[in-house]
Tab-separated table of C-alpha atoms in Angstrom:
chain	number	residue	atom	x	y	z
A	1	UNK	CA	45.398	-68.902	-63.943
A	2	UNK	CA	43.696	-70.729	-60.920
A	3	UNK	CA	40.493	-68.402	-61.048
A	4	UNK	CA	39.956	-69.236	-64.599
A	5	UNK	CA	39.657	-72.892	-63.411
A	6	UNK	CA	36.432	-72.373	-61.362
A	7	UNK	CA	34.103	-70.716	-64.229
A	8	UNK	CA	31.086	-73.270	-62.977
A	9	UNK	CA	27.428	-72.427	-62.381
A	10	UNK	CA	26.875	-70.922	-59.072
A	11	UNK	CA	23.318	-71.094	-57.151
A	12	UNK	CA	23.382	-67.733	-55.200
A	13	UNK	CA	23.183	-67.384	-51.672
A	14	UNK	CA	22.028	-69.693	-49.558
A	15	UNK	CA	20.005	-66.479	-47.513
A	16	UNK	CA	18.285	-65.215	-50.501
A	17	UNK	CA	19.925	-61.947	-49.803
A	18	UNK	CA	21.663	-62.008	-53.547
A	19	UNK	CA	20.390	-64.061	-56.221
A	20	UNK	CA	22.091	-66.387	-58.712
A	21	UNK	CA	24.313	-65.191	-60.918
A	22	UNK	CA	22.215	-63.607	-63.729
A	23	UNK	CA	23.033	-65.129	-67.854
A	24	UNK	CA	25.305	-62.680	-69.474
A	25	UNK	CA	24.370	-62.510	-73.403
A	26	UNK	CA	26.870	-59.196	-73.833
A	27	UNK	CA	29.404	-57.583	-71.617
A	28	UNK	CA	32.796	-55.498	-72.010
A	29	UNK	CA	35.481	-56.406	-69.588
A	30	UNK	CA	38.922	-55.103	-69.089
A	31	UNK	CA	41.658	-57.320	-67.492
A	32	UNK	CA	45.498	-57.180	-66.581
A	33	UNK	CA	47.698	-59.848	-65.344
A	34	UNK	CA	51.264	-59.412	-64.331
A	35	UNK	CA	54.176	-61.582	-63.747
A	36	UNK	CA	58.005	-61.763	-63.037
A	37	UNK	CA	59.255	-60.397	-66.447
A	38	UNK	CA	55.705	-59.489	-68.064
A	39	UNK	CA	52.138	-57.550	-68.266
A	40	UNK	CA	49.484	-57.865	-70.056
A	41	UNK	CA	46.417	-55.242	-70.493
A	42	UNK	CA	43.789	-55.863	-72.544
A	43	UNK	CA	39.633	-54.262	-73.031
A	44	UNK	CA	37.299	-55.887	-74.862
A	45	UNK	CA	33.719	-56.746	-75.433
A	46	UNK	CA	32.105	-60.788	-75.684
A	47	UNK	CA	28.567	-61.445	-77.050
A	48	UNK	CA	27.744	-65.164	-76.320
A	49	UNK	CA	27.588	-67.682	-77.660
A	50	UNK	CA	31.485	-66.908	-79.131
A	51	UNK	CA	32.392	-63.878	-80.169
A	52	UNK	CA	35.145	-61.649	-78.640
A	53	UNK	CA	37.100	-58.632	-79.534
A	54	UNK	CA	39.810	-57.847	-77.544
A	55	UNK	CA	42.750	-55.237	-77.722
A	56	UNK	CA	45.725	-54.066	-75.642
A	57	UNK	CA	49.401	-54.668	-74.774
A	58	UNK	CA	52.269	-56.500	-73.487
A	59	UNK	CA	55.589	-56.197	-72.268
A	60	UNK	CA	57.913	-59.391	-71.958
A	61	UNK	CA	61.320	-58.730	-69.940
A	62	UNK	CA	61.426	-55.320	-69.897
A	63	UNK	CA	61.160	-54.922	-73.768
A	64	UNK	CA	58.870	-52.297	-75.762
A	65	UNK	CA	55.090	-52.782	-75.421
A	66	UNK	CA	53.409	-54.605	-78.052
A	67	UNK	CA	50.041	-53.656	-78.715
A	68	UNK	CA	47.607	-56.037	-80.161
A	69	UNK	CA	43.892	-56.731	-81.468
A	70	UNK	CA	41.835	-59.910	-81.320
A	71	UNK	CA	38.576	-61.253	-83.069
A	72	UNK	CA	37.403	-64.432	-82.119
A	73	UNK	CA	33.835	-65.594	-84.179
A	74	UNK	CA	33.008	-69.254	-83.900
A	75	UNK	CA	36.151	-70.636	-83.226
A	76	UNK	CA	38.003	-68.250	-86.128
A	77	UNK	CA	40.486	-66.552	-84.741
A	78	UNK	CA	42.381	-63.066	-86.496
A	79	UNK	CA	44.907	-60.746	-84.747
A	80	UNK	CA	46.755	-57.564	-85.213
A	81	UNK	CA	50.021	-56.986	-84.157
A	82	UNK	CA	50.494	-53.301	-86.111
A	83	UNK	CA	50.881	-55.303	-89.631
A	84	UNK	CA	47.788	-55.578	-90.206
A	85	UNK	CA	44.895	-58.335	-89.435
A	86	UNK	CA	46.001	-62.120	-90.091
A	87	UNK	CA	44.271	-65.323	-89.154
A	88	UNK	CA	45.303	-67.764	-86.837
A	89	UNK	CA	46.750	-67.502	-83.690
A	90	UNK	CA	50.365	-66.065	-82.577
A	91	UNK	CA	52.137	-66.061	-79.110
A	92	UNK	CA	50.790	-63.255	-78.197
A	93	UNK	CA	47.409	-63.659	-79.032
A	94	UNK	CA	46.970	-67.235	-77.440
A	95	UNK	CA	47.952	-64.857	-74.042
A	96	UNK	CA	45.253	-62.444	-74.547
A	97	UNK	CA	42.464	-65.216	-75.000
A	98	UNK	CA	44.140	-67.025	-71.829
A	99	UNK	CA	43.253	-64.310	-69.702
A	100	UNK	CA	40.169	-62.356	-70.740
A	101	UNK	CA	37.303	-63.257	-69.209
A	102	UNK	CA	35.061	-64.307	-71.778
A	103	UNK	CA	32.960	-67.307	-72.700
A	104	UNK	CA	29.256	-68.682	-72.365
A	105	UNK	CA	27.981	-68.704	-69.131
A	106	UNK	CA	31.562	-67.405	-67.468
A	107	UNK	CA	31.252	-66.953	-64.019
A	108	UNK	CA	34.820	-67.467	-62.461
A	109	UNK	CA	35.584	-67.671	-59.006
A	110	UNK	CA	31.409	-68.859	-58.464
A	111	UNK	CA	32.648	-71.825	-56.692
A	112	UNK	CA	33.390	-69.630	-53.656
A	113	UNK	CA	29.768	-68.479	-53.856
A	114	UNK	CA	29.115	-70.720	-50.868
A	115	UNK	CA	31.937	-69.091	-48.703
A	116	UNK	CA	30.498	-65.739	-48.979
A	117	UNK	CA	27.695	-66.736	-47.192
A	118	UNK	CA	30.018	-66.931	-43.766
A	119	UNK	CA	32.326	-63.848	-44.730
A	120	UNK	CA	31.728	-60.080	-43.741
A	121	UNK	CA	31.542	-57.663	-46.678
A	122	UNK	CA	31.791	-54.117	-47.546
A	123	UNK	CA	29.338	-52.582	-50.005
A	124	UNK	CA	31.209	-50.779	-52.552
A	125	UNK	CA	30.190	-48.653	-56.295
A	126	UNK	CA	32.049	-50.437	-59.023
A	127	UNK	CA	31.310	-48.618	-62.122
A	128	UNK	CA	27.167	-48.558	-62.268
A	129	UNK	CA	26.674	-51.396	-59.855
A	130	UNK	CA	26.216	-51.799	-56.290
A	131	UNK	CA	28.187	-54.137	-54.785
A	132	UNK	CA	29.401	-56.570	-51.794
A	133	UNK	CA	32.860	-56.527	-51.601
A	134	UNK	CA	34.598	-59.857	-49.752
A	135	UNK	CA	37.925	-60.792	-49.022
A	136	UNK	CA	39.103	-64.437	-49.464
A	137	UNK	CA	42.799	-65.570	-47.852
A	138	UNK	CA	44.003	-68.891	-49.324
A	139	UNK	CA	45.236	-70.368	-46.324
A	140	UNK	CA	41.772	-71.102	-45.359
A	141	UNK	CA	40.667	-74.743	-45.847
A	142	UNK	CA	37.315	-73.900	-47.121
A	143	UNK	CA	38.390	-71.679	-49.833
A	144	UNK	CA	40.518	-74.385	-50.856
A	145	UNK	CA	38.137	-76.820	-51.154
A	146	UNK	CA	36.159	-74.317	-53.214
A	147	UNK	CA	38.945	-73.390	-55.523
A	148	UNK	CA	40.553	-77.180	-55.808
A	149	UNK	CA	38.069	-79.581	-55.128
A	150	UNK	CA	39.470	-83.035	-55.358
A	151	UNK	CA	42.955	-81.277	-56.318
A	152	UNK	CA	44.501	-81.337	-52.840
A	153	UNK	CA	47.812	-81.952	-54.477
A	154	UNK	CA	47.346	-78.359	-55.722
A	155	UNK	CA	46.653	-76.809	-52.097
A	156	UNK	CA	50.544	-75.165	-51.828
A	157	UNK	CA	49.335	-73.028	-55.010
A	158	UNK	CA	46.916	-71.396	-52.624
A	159	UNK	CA	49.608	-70.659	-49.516
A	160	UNK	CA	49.816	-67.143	-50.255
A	161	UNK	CA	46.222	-66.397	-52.422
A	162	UNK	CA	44.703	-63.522	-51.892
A	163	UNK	CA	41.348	-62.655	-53.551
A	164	UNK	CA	38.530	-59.665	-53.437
A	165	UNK	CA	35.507	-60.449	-55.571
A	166	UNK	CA	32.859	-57.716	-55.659
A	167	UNK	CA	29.391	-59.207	-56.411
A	168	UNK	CA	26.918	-56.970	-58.118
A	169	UNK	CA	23.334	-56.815	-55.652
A	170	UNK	CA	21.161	-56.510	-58.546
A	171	UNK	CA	22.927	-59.854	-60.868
A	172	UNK	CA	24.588	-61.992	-58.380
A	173	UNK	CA	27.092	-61.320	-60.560
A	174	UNK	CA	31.088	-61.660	-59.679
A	175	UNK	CA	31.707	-57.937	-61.647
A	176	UNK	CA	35.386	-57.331	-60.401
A	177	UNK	CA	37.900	-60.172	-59.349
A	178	UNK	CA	41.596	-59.396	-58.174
A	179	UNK	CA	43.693	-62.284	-57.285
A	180	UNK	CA	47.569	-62.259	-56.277
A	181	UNK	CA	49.563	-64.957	-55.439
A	182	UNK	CA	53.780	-64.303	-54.951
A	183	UNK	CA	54.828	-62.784	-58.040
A	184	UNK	CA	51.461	-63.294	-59.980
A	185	UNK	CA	48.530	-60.846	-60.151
A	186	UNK	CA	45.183	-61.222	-62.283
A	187	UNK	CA	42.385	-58.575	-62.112
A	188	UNK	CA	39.224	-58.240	-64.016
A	189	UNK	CA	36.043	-56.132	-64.414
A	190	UNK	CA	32.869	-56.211	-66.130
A	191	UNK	CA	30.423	-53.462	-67.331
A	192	UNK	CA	27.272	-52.920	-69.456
A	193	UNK	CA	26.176	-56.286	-69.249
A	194	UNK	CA	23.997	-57.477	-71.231
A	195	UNK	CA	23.522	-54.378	-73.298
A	196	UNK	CA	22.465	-54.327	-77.150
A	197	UNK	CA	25.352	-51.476	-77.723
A	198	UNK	CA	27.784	-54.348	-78.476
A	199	UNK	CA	28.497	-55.816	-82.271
A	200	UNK	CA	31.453	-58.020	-82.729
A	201	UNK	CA	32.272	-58.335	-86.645
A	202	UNK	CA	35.264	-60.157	-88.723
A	203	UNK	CA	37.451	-58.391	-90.507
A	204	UNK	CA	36.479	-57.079	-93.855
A	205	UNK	CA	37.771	-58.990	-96.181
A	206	UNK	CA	39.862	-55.575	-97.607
A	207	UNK	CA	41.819	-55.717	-94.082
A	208	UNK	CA	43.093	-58.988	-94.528
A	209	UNK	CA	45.981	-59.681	-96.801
């Protein structure tokens, strides 16, 4: 969950040649994670400041996939595990909101902003955008610095990091992330941002029980 960690502000490049990271009101986003024993795949959509729908499965330890769905209005939460909508928060939900990317002004992985300055790139389609893809390898100082900051303690986590962010030329937007480190795996992407297509609701009140 070390990405997560670095959702700051980021100020562009230093060249001009992208600018800073655009505000996101509205996007949809799909993300997976994996793990010894586990996946999780979700899709969902977050209008800012604090809604979120969200919907997908898991497997835990080789088991049955469990498919779930997840509102999230102004700090309300309600999920769906096939029995229907109930509030709160399970197991199972409480993964799904630790790895989508969603929140006001979410930007992970901007603190490396200032690395891709240095680093060659590849430009890339990822959905509608047009993108620089660059490659980051954890054993280099600098993107440890970036990811940890003062957390030097932490630097070990990063032995074996490997992470591709493709930055949209249009937003400065990070629009795709993919991050693998031993046995863990996180990968995200973003799409129609901003757009006024999106309309997160509660459940009606006939839903819940």
């Amino acid at each position: 969950m070390l990405l997560l960690a670095t959702a700051c502000g980021g100020d562009g490049f230093r060249d001009g040649s992208l600018p800073p990271p655009a505000e996101l009101d509205s996007y949809r986003f799909e993300a997976r994670m994996e793990e010894p024993g586990s996946t999780l795949s979700v899709t969902g959509a977050f209008m800012a400041p604090d809604r979120l729908y969200a919907e997908g499965e898991a497997t835990q330890d080789g088991g049955a996939p469990e498919a779930i769905r997840l509102v999230v209005i102004e700090g309300a939460t309600w999920y769906d595990t096939g029995s229907g909508w109930q509030a709160g928060v399970n197991q199972l939900a409480a993964r799904v909101t630790g790895i989508v990317p969603a929140g006001q002004g979410f930007n992970p992985g901007s603190g490396v902003y200032p690395l891709l300055d240095e680093l060659p790139f590849e430009h890339e389609g990822v959905g509608d955008f047009t993108t620089r893809r660059f490659a980051l390898d954890g054993r280099d100082l600098d993107v440890q610095d970036a990811l940890l900051g003062p957390d030097t303690e932490a630097a070990d986590e990063l032995a074996d990091l490997e992470m591709t962010v493709w930055v949209d030329e249009s937003t400065g937007r990070i629009v795709r992330s993919a991050t693998a480190a031993g046995d863990f795996a996180l990968s995200w992407e973003l799409w129609d941002l901003n757009t006024d297509r999106i309309q997160i609701n509660p459940p009606q009140p006939a839903e819940l029980p």
